[in-house]
Every structure is written in structure tokens, then in C-alpha cells.
PDB file of C-alpha atoms in Angstrom:
ATOM      1  CA  MET A   1       0.000   0.000   0.000  1.00 56.00           C
ATOM      2  CA  ASN A   2       1.506   3.320  -1.082  1.00 64.00           C
ATOM      3  CA  ALA A   3      -0.430   5.744   1.098  1.00 59.00           C
ATOM      4  CA  ASP A   4       2.013   8.479   0.091  1.00 80.00           C
ATOM      5  CA  MET A   5       0.275   8.473  -3.306  1.00 88.00           C
ATOM      6  CA  LEU A   6      -2.911   9.815  -1.750  1.00 91.00           C
ATOM      7  CA  THR A   7      -0.958  12.499   0.109  1.00 92.00           C
ATOM      8  CA  SER A   8       0.757  13.531  -3.121  1.00 91.00           C
ATOM      9  CA  LEU A   9      -2.356  13.551  -5.289  1.00 93.00           C
ATOM     10  CA  LEU A  10      -4.252  15.781  -2.861  1.00 93.00           C
ATOM     11  CA  THR A  11      -1.294  17.794  -1.495  1.00 91.00           C
ATOM     12  CA  LEU A  12      -2.463  16.925   1.994  1.00 92.00           C
ATOM     13  CA  PRO A  13      -0.991  18.714   5.022  1.00 89.00           C
ATOM     14  CA  TYR A  14      -0.876  15.414   6.951  1.00 91.00           C
ATOM     15  CA  PRO A  15      -0.541  11.799   5.864  1.00 93.00           C
ATOM     16  CA  PRO A  16      -3.685   9.642   6.063  1.00 95.00           C
ATOM     17  CA  ILE A  17      -3.848   7.763   9.328  1.00 97.00           C
ATOM     18  CA  GLY A  18      -4.753   4.153   9.929  1.00 97.00           C
ATOM     19  CA  ILE A  19      -6.689   2.708  12.858  1.00 98.00           C
ATOM     20  CA  ALA A  20      -6.700  -1.037  13.552  1.00 98.00           C
ATOM     21  CA  PHE A  21      -8.680  -2.887  16.226  1.00 97.00           C
ATOM     22  CA  LEU A  22      -6.773  -5.979  17.377  1.00 97.00           C
ATOM     23  CA  ASP A  23      -7.770  -9.139  19.208  1.00 94.00           C
ATOM     24  CA  GLN A  24      -4.483  -9.148  21.101  1.00 95.00           C
ATOM     25  CA  VAL A  25      -1.900  -6.658  22.287  1.00 95.00           C
ATOM     26  CA  PRO A  26       0.876  -6.232  19.677  1.00 94.00           C
ATOM     27  CA  GLY A  27       4.241  -7.304  21.001  1.00 90.00           C
ATOM     28  CA  ASP A  28       6.307  -5.246  18.561  1.00 92.00           C
ATOM     29  CA  LEU A  29       4.789  -1.822  19.200  1.00 95.00           C
ATOM     30  CA  THR A  30       4.950   0.641  22.063  1.00 96.00           C
ATOM     31  CA  ARG A  31       1.910   1.548  24.102  1.00 97.00           C
ATOM     32  CA  ILE A  32       1.055   5.230  24.336  1.00 96.00           C
ATOM     33  CA  GLU A  33       2.966   6.750  27.253  1.00 94.00           C
ATOM     34  CA  SER A  34      -0.015   8.378  28.927  1.00 92.00           C
ATOM     35  CA  ALA A  35      -3.743   8.373  28.303  1.00 91.00           C
ATOM     36  CA  SER A  36      -5.184  11.352  26.457  1.00 91.00           C
ATOM     37  CA  PRO A  37      -8.241  13.246  27.717  1.00 90.00           C
ATOM     38  CA  ALA A  38      -9.875  12.264  24.404  1.00 93.00           C
ATOM     39  CA  GLY A  39      -9.226   9.347  22.070  1.00 93.00           C
ATOM     40  CA  CYS A  40      -9.353  11.579  18.992  1.00 95.00           C
ATOM     41  CA  ALA A  41      -6.138  13.236  20.192  1.00 95.00           C
ATOM     42  CA  TYR A  42      -4.391   9.994  19.225  1.00 97.00           C
ATOM     43  CA  TRP A  43      -5.253  10.821  15.609  1.00 97.00           C
ATOM     44  CA  THR A  44      -3.061  13.920  15.849  1.00 96.00           C
ATOM     45  CA  LEU A  45      -0.104  11.868  17.062  1.00 96.00           C
ATOM     46  CA  ALA A  46      -0.593   9.387  14.212  1.00 97.00           C
ATOM     47  CA  ALA A  47      -0.814  12.207  11.655  1.00 96.00           C
ATOM     48  CA  ALA A  48       2.484  13.522  13.044  1.00 95.00           C
ATOM     49  CA  GLY A  49       4.127  10.207  12.199  1.00 95.00           C
ATOM     50  CA  ARG A  50       3.915   8.264  15.447  1.00 96.00           C
ATOM     51  CA  MET A  51       3.060   4.550  15.561  1.00 97.00           C
ATOM     52  CA  PHE A  52       1.679   3.129  18.812  1.00 97.00           C
ATOM     53  CA  TYR A  53      -1.153   1.201  20.394  1.00 97.00           C
ATOM     54  CA  THR A  54      -3.667   1.907  23.113  1.00 97.00           C
ATOM     55  CA  LEU A  55      -5.522  -0.316  25.527  1.00 97.00           C
ATOM     56  CA  PRO A  56      -9.225   0.120  26.290  1.00 95.00           C
ATOM     57  CA  GLU A  57      -8.486   1.993  29.520  1.00 93.00           C
ATOM     58  CA  ASP A  58      -6.515   4.584  27.535  1.00 95.00           C
ATOM     59  CA  HIS A  59      -9.879   5.756  26.158  1.00 94.00           C
ATOM     60  CA  PHE A  60     -11.727   6.308  29.425  1.00 92.00           C
ATOM     61  CA  GLY A  61     -10.639   9.981  29.503  1.00 88.00           C
ATOM     62  CA  CYS A  62     -13.476  10.819  27.108  1.00 89.00           C
ATOM     63  CA  PRO A  63     -16.620   8.922  28.087  1.00 86.00           C
ATOM     64  CA  ILE A  64     -18.360   9.706  24.788  1.00 88.00           C
ATOM     65  CA  GLY A  65     -15.389   8.417  22.796  1.00 91.00           C
ATOM     66  CA  ALA A  66     -15.210   5.312  24.970  1.00 91.00           C
ATOM     67  CA  TYR A  67     -18.920   4.778  24.382  1.00 91.00           C
ATOM     68  CA  THR A  68     -18.629   5.035  20.585  1.00 93.00           C
ATOM     69  CA  HIS A  69     -15.723   2.573  20.734  1.00 94.00           C
ATOM     70  CA  GLY A  70     -18.041   0.064  22.385  1.00 92.00           C
ATOM     71  CA  LEU A  71     -16.208   0.008  25.704  1.00 92.00           C
ATOM     72  CA  GLU A  72     -17.735  -0.904  29.045  1.00 87.00           C
ATOM     73  CA  LEU A  73     -17.224   2.205  31.133  1.00 83.00           C
ATOM     74  CA  PRO A  74     -15.974   2.072  34.720  1.00 83.00           C
ATOM     75  CA  PRO A  75     -18.278   3.699  37.317  1.00 85.00           C
ATOM     76  CA  ALA A  76     -16.446   7.042  37.342  1.00 81.00           C
ATOM     77  CA  SER A  77     -16.629   7.314  33.548  1.00 79.00           C
ATOM     78  CA  GLN A  78     -20.310   6.345  33.579  1.00 81.00           C
ATOM     79  CA  VAL A  79     -20.982   9.245  35.946  1.00 85.00           C
ATOM     80  CA  GLU A  80     -19.016  11.622  33.710  1.00 83.00           C
ATOM     81  CA  LEU A  81     -20.861  10.373  30.624  1.00 81.00           C
ATOM     82  CA  GLN A  82     -24.229  10.995  32.248  1.00 84.00           C
ATOM     83  CA  SER A  83     -23.092  14.439  33.398  1.00 86.00           C
ATOM     84  CA  THR A  84     -21.743  15.350  29.951  1.00 84.00           C
ATOM     85  CA  VAL A  85     -24.900  14.207  28.190  1.00 83.00           C
ATOM     86  CA  SER A  86     -27.061  16.064  30.734  1.00 88.00           C
ATOM     87  CA  THR A  87     -25.096  19.250  30.068  1.00 89.00           C
ATOM     88  CA  MET A  88     -25.499  18.850  26.305  1.00 86.00           C
ATOM     89  CA  LEU A  89     -29.229  18.265  26.709  1.00 87.00           C
ATOM     90  CA  SER A  90     -29.611  21.319  28.948  1.00 89.00           C
ATOM     91  CA  LEU A  91     -27.892  23.420  26.276  1.00 89.00           C
ATOM     92  CA  ASN A  92     -30.247  21.996  23.622  1.00 85.00           C
ATOM     93  CA  TYR A  93     -27.128  20.723  21.903  1.00 82.00           C
ATOM     94  CA  LEU A  94     -28.580  17.227  21.705  1.00 82.00           C
ATOM     95  CA  ARG A  95     -32.083  15.937  21.205  1.00 86.00           C
ATOM     96  CA  PRO A  96     -33.143  13.487  23.925  1.00 83.00           C
ATOM     97  CA  GLU A  97     -33.191  10.556  21.518  1.00 84.00           C
ATOM     98  CA  GLU A  98     -29.703  11.186  20.078  1.00 80.00           C
ATOM     99  CA  PRO A  99     -27.444   9.507  22.689  1.00 74.00           C
ATOM    100  CA  LYS A 100     -28.990   6.092  22.068  1.00 80.00           C
ATOM    101  CA  GLN A 101     -28.568   6.540  18.318  1.00 83.00           C
ATOM    102  CA  LEU A 102     -24.790   7.034  18.414  1.00 86.00           C
ATOM    103  CA  PRO A 103     -22.868   4.450  16.378  1.00 90.00           C
ATOM    104  CA  ARG A 104     -20.725   2.057  18.440  1.00 93.00           C
ATOM    105  CA  VAL A 105     -17.945  -0.387  17.638  1.00 95.00           C
ATOM    106  CA  SER A 106     -19.474  -3.840  17.997  1.00 91.00           C
ATOM    107  CA  ARG A 107     -16.248  -5.845  17.838  1.00 87.00           C
ATOM    108  CA  ASN A 108     -14.454  -6.999  20.992  1.00 91.00           C
ATOM    109  CA  PHE A 109     -10.828  -5.888  20.980  1.00 95.00           C
ATOM    110  CA  GLN A 110      -7.770  -5.823  23.212  1.00 96.00           C
ATOM    111  CA  ALA A 111      -5.835  -2.971  21.618  1.00 97.00           C
ATOM    112  CA  ILE A 112      -6.054  -0.254  18.965  1.00 98.00           C
ATOM    113  CA  VAL A 113      -3.101   0.573  16.715  1.00 98.00           C
ATOM    114  CA  TYR A 114      -2.684   4.117  15.393  1.00 98.00           C
ATOM    115  CA  GLY A 115      -0.172   5.364  12.868  1.00 97.00           C
ATOM    116  CA  PRO A 116       0.450   6.744   9.386  1.00 96.00           C
ATOM    117  CA  LEU A 117      -1.507   4.551   6.990  1.00 95.00           C
ATOM    118  CA  ALA A 118       1.558   3.913   4.796  1.00 92.00           C
ATOM    119  CA  GLN A 119       3.490   2.455   7.730  1.00 93.00           C
ATOM    120  CA  MET A 120       0.817   0.395   9.473  1.00 95.00           C
ATOM    121  CA  PRO A 121       2.322  -2.957  10.583  1.00 94.00           C
ATOM    122  CA  VAL A 122      -1.149  -4.543  10.615  1.00 96.00           C
ATOM    123  CA  ALA A 123      -4.180  -4.201   8.362  1.00 95.00           C
ATOM    124  CA  ALA A 124      -6.059  -1.032   9.251  1.00 97.00           C
ATOM    125  CA  ASP A 125      -9.825  -1.143   9.661  1.00 97.00           C
ATOM    126  CA  VAL A 126     -10.398   2.556   9.060  1.00 98.00           C
ATOM    127  CA  ALA A 127      -8.391   5.215   7.230  1.00 97.00           C
ATOM    128  CA  ILE A 128      -8.882   8.887   8.024  1.00 97.00           C
ATOM    129  CA  VAL A 129      -7.886  11.770   5.765  1.00 97.00           C
ATOM    130  CA  ILE A 130      -7.624  15.290   7.174  1.00 96.00           C
ATOM    131  CA  GLY A 131      -8.073  17.877   4.475  1.00 94.00           C
ATOM    132  CA  HIS A 132      -9.806  20.984   3.176  1.00 94.00           C
ATOM    133  CA  ALA A 133     -12.952  21.213   1.084  1.00 93.00           C
ATOM    134  CA  LYS A 134     -11.360  20.792  -2.351  1.00 94.00           C
ATOM    135  CA  SER A 135      -9.293  17.735  -1.430  1.00 94.00           C
ATOM    136  CA  LEU A 136     -12.299  16.073   0.169  1.00 93.00           C
ATOM    137  CA  MET A 137     -14.406  16.991  -2.867  1.00 94.00           C
ATOM    138  CA  LEU A 138     -11.929  15.065  -5.004  1.00 96.00           C
ATOM    139  CA  LEU A 139     -11.988  12.125  -2.586  1.00 95.00           C
ATOM    140  CA  THR A 140     -15.776  12.014  -2.688  1.00 95.00           C
ATOM    141  CA  GLU A 141     -15.775  12.032  -6.489  1.00 96.00           C
ATOM    142  CA  ALA A 142     -13.166   9.255  -6.513  1.00 96.00           C
ATOM    143  CA  ALA A 143     -15.250   7.209  -4.078  1.00 96.00           C
ATOM    144  CA  GLN A 144     -18.265   7.567  -6.349  1.00 95.00           C
ATOM    145  CA  SER A 145     -16.134   6.536  -9.331  1.00 95.00           C
ATOM    146  CA  CYS A 146     -14.950   3.294  -7.690  1.00 96.00           C
ATOM    147  CA  GLN A 147     -18.415   2.519  -6.301  1.00 95.00           C
ATOM    148  CA  LEU A 148     -17.478   3.186  -2.698  1.00 94.00           C
ATOM    149  CA  PRO A 149     -20.656   4.711  -1.226  1.00 90.00           C
ATOM    150  CA  ALA A 150     -19.794   8.142   0.161  1.00 88.00           C
ATOM    151  CA  HIS A 151     -23.146   9.764   0.793  1.00 80.00           C
ATOM    152  CA  THR A 152     -22.950   9.962   4.584  1.00 83.00           C
ATOM    153  CA  VAL A 153     -22.118  13.310   6.165  1.00 89.00           C
ATOM    154  CA  MET A 154     -21.728  13.285   9.927  1.00 87.00           C
ATOM    155  CA  GLY A 155     -21.235  15.840  12.618  1.00 82.00           C
ATOM    156  CA  ARG A 156     -21.039  15.144  16.328  1.00 86.00           C
ATOM    157  CA  PRO A 157     -19.308  13.234  17.682  1.00 90.00           C
ATOM    158  CA  GLY A 158     -16.228  13.158  15.492  1.00 93.00           C
ATOM    159  CA  CYS A 159     -15.226   9.730  16.794  1.00 94.00           C
ATOM    160  CA  GLY A 160     -18.585   8.344  15.651  1.00 94.00           C
ATOM    161  CA  MET A 161     -17.279   8.057  12.093  1.00 95.00           C
ATOM    162  CA  ILE A 162     -15.039   5.141  13.104  1.00 96.00           C
ATOM    163  CA  PRO A 163     -17.844   2.720  14.040  1.00 96.00           C
ATOM    164  CA  GLN A 164     -19.960   4.108  11.190  1.00 95.00           C
ATOM    165  CA  VAL A 165     -17.320   3.141   8.625  1.00 96.00           C
ATOM    166  CA  MET A 166     -16.718  -0.237  10.266  1.00 96.00           C
ATOM    167  CA  LYS A 167     -20.420  -1.049  10.333  1.00 95.00           C
ATOM    168  CA  THR A 168     -21.402   0.115   6.854  1.00 95.00           C
ATOM    169  CA  GLN A 169     -18.101  -0.316   4.966  1.00 96.00           C
ATOM    170  CA  GLN A 170     -18.877   3.032   3.380  1.00 95.00           C
ATOM    171  CA  ALA A 171     -17.011   6.328   3.317  1.00 96.00           C
ATOM    172  CA  VAL A 172     -18.002   9.114   5.687  1.00 95.00           C
ATOM    173  CA  THR A 173     -17.390  12.848   5.567  1.00 94.00           C
ATOM    174  CA  ASN A 174     -17.206  14.229   9.091  1.00 95.00           C
ATOM    175  CA  PHE A 175     -16.979  17.810  10.276  1.00 94.00           C
ATOM    176  CA  GLY A 176     -15.815  16.778  13.731  1.00 93.00           C
ATOM    177  CA  CYS A 177     -17.334  18.259  16.856  1.00 92.00           C
ATOM    178  CA  ILE A 178     -16.195  21.070  19.118  1.00 92.00           C
ATOM    179  CA  GLY A 179     -14.512  18.635  21.490  1.00 91.00           C
ATOM    180  CA  ASN A 180     -12.679  16.984  18.621  1.00 93.00           C
ATOM    181  CA  ARG A 181     -11.516  20.330  17.297  1.00 94.00           C
ATOM    182  CA  VAL A 182     -10.206  21.330  20.730  1.00 94.00           C
ATOM    183  CA  TYR A 183      -8.346  18.078  21.427  1.00 93.00           C
ATOM    184  CA  THR A 184      -6.932  17.644  17.904  1.00 94.00           C
ATOM    185  CA  ARG A 185      -6.360  21.362  17.206  1.00 94.00           C
ATOM    186  CA  LEU A 186      -8.094  20.854  13.870  1.00 94.00           C
ATOM    187  CA  ALA A 187      -8.086  24.093  11.853  1.00 94.00           C
ATOM    188  CA  ASP A 188     -11.407  25.757  11.108  1.00 93.00           C
ATOM    189  CA  HIS A 189     -11.139  24.988   7.372  1.00 94.00           C
ATOM    190  CA  GLU A 190     -10.246  21.315   7.874  1.00 95.00           C
ATOM    191  CA  PHE A 191     -12.471  18.273   8.242  1.00 94.00           C
ATOM    192  CA  TYR A 192     -12.356  14.518   7.782  1.00 96.00           C
ATOM    193  CA  PHE A 193     -12.967  11.837   5.184  1.00 96.00           C
ATOM    194  CA  ALA A 194     -12.965   8.307   6.611  1.00 97.00           C
ATOM    195  CA  PHE A 195     -13.236   5.103   4.633  1.00 97.00           C
ATOM    196  CA  PRO A 196     -12.615   1.352   4.914  1.00 97.00           C
ATOM    197  CA  ALA A 197      -8.849   0.962   4.647  1.00 96.00           C
ATOM    198  CA  SER A 198      -9.348  -2.175   2.534  1.00 96.00           C
ATOM    199  CA  ARG A 199     -10.640   0.063  -0.285  1.00 96.00           C
ATOM    200  CA  TYR A 200      -7.514   2.231  -0.352  1.00 95.00           C
ATOM    201  CA  ASN A 201      -6.080   0.938  -3.638  1.00 94.00           C
ATOM    202  CA  ASP A 202      -9.460   1.249  -5.384  1.00 95.00           C
ATOM    203  CA  LEU A 203      -9.798   4.806  -4.136  1.00 96.00           C
ATOM    204  CA  VAL A 204      -6.310   5.853  -5.248  1.00 95.00           C
ATOM    205  CA  ARG A 205      -6.737   4.415  -8.743  1.00 95.00           C
ATOM    206  CA  ALA A 206      -9.996   6.330  -9.121  1.00 96.00           C
ATOM    207  CA  LEU A 207      -8.469   9.453  -7.591  1.00 96.00           C
ATOM    208  CA  GLN A 208      -5.683   9.564 -10.186  1.00 96.00           C
ATOM    209  CA  THR A 209      -8.311   9.796 -12.917  1.00 96.00           C
ATOM    210  CA  ILE A 210     -10.454  12.267 -10.988  1.00 96.00           C
ATOM    211  CA  VAL A 211      -7.537  14.626 -10.309  1.00 96.00           C
ATOM    212  CA  ARG A 212      -6.556  14.660 -14.012  1.00 96.00           C
ATOM    213  CA  ALA A 213     -10.161  15.200 -15.056  1.00 96.00           C
ATOM    214  CA  ASN A 214     -10.632  18.075 -12.623  1.00 95.00           C
ATOM    215  CA  HIS A 215      -7.444  19.704 -13.864  1.00 94.00           C
ATOM    216  CA  GLU A 216      -8.749  19.664 -17.432  1.00 94.00           C
ATOM    217  CA  LEU A 217     -12.251  20.721 -16.399  1.00 93.00           C
ATOM    218  CA  GLU A 218     -10.878  23.633 -14.399  1.00 90.00           C
ATOM    219  CA  HIS A 219      -9.164  24.946 -17.542  1.00 91.00           C
ATOM    220  CA  TYR A 220     -12.400  24.445 -19.477  1.00 91.00           C
ATOM    221  CA  HIS A 221     -14.538  26.341 -16.974  1.00 92.00           C
ATOM    222  CA  ARG A 222     -12.007  29.144 -16.545  1.00 88.00           C
ATOM    223  CA  GLY A 223     -11.952  29.538 -20.306  1.00 90.00           C
ATOM    224  CA  ARG A 224     -15.756  29.792 -20.395  1.00 89.00           C
ATOM    225  CA  LEU A 225     -15.704  32.329 -17.565  1.00 90.00           C
ATOM    226  CA  GLN A 226     -13.092  34.455 -19.317  1.00 87.00           C
ATOM    227  CA  SER A 227     -15.004  34.343 -22.587  1.00 88.00           C
ATOM    228  CA  ALA A 228     -18.252  35.359 -20.885  1.00 87.00           C
ATOM    229  CA  THR A 229     -16.964  38.031 -18.507  1.00 84.00           C
ATOM    230  CA  GLY A 230     -13.398  38.806 -19.397  1.00 72.00           C
ATOM    231  CA  CYS A 231     -12.391  37.564 -15.922  1.00 66.00           C
ATOM    232  CA  ASN A 232      -9.916  34.803 -15.100  1.00 63.00           C
TER     233      ASN A 232
END
């Protein structure tokens, strides 16, 4: 898998990251040194080039993230989850029926591996691309071209796209959530495109064609605009 190809085609600011749910703890990787207050912060470390694994308890810092990852919360985290949800409901941020509708990872796992997709030592379940609107437009068009359904657009919570992709085996565009943007320091103009990592090669082949086509079509449309208005 040449994940650098995707980075090059889209001129991405960060390499795509891979996330793999494992049945056993990997013996050849290092566990994250300290638990993050939110599991999505691990994405930032992976995008910066780090390769590591986490255990379930490394995700208890964010009860909503632990919930979407299908984890059984310890009592303290259950209390925090209830408090967080109550606060969101009181702010009219959530509808009462929303918490029960959140996607959850259904697979039992012992560890999660994070790292740059190109360097993953195990098969990734989910790939996440961080990009701006044009790059994710191109990814969506490529997904449509290779018959990878990409019609789902998600908002809160950002981590919900992981179980959504795993469950549906479809691509998801996600705008993150305010917590995700705080913990990952995601720029205002950036958002996510997540897809089944097994479809990477299909997506890249389609993307090569889509990027060339868009280059030609941009010249075509700019020519029409100049002819009609005299503007470039």
C-alpha cells in the first residue's frame, strides 16, 4: 500500500492515518505513554508520524469516545458520561433521543493501533484523511467513481465516524465536533474523510483519474468564464 500516493495527489498537510482494532496486544509496538483526555487526540499523534497502540483503559478519559468505541465504562466514567450528556441536553445541543442513536464499535478488541496509513504494521480497519474542502471533494468524487458509497455526512461526535465506517463499509465525511476540534487542534477549514482501509487501492486508482479530469475541467470552466466576462 503506497499511502504516500494519496498524500501527493491531494497535497495533503498530513498523511492519512490508519486505525486497527486488534484481538491481542501487539508485542512489537509501544503503548502510548499516557492516556489522552480524548481518544481523537491519538489521531493527531498518528498524523504527526507516530506509531503506537492503546488499551481500552486509555480511552476512558473521554466517556463519549469510549462509548462510541463500544467500551464498558468504569463507574467514574459512567458518571461523567451521564453528566456530559445532561449538560449537552440542557444546552439543547442534543435531542433526547440522540445519545442512544450514536454508532458504536461492535467488535471486541484488546488494543487499537494508530499510525500513518503507509506504515501500518497490521491491516487497518479505518483510514482517516484530514483535508480541506477541495481535497475532500476530489476524494468524494473518486469514491463515487470506484463505487465506494460516500453519501454519509456526519457531525457530532467526530469519533462516531469510526464505528460508522466499520459497520457500513462506506465512506463518511465528518466535520468533527467542538470537542474533537479542541483536542486535535483541527483548523477551522479542515475536516475529515474516513473510509474502509481495505478500499484504499481502489480509491487511489480512481483518484488519479479524478484529479486529471478536474485539472482539465478547471481549464475548461475558466476559459468559459473568461469568454463570458473577461475575468480569469
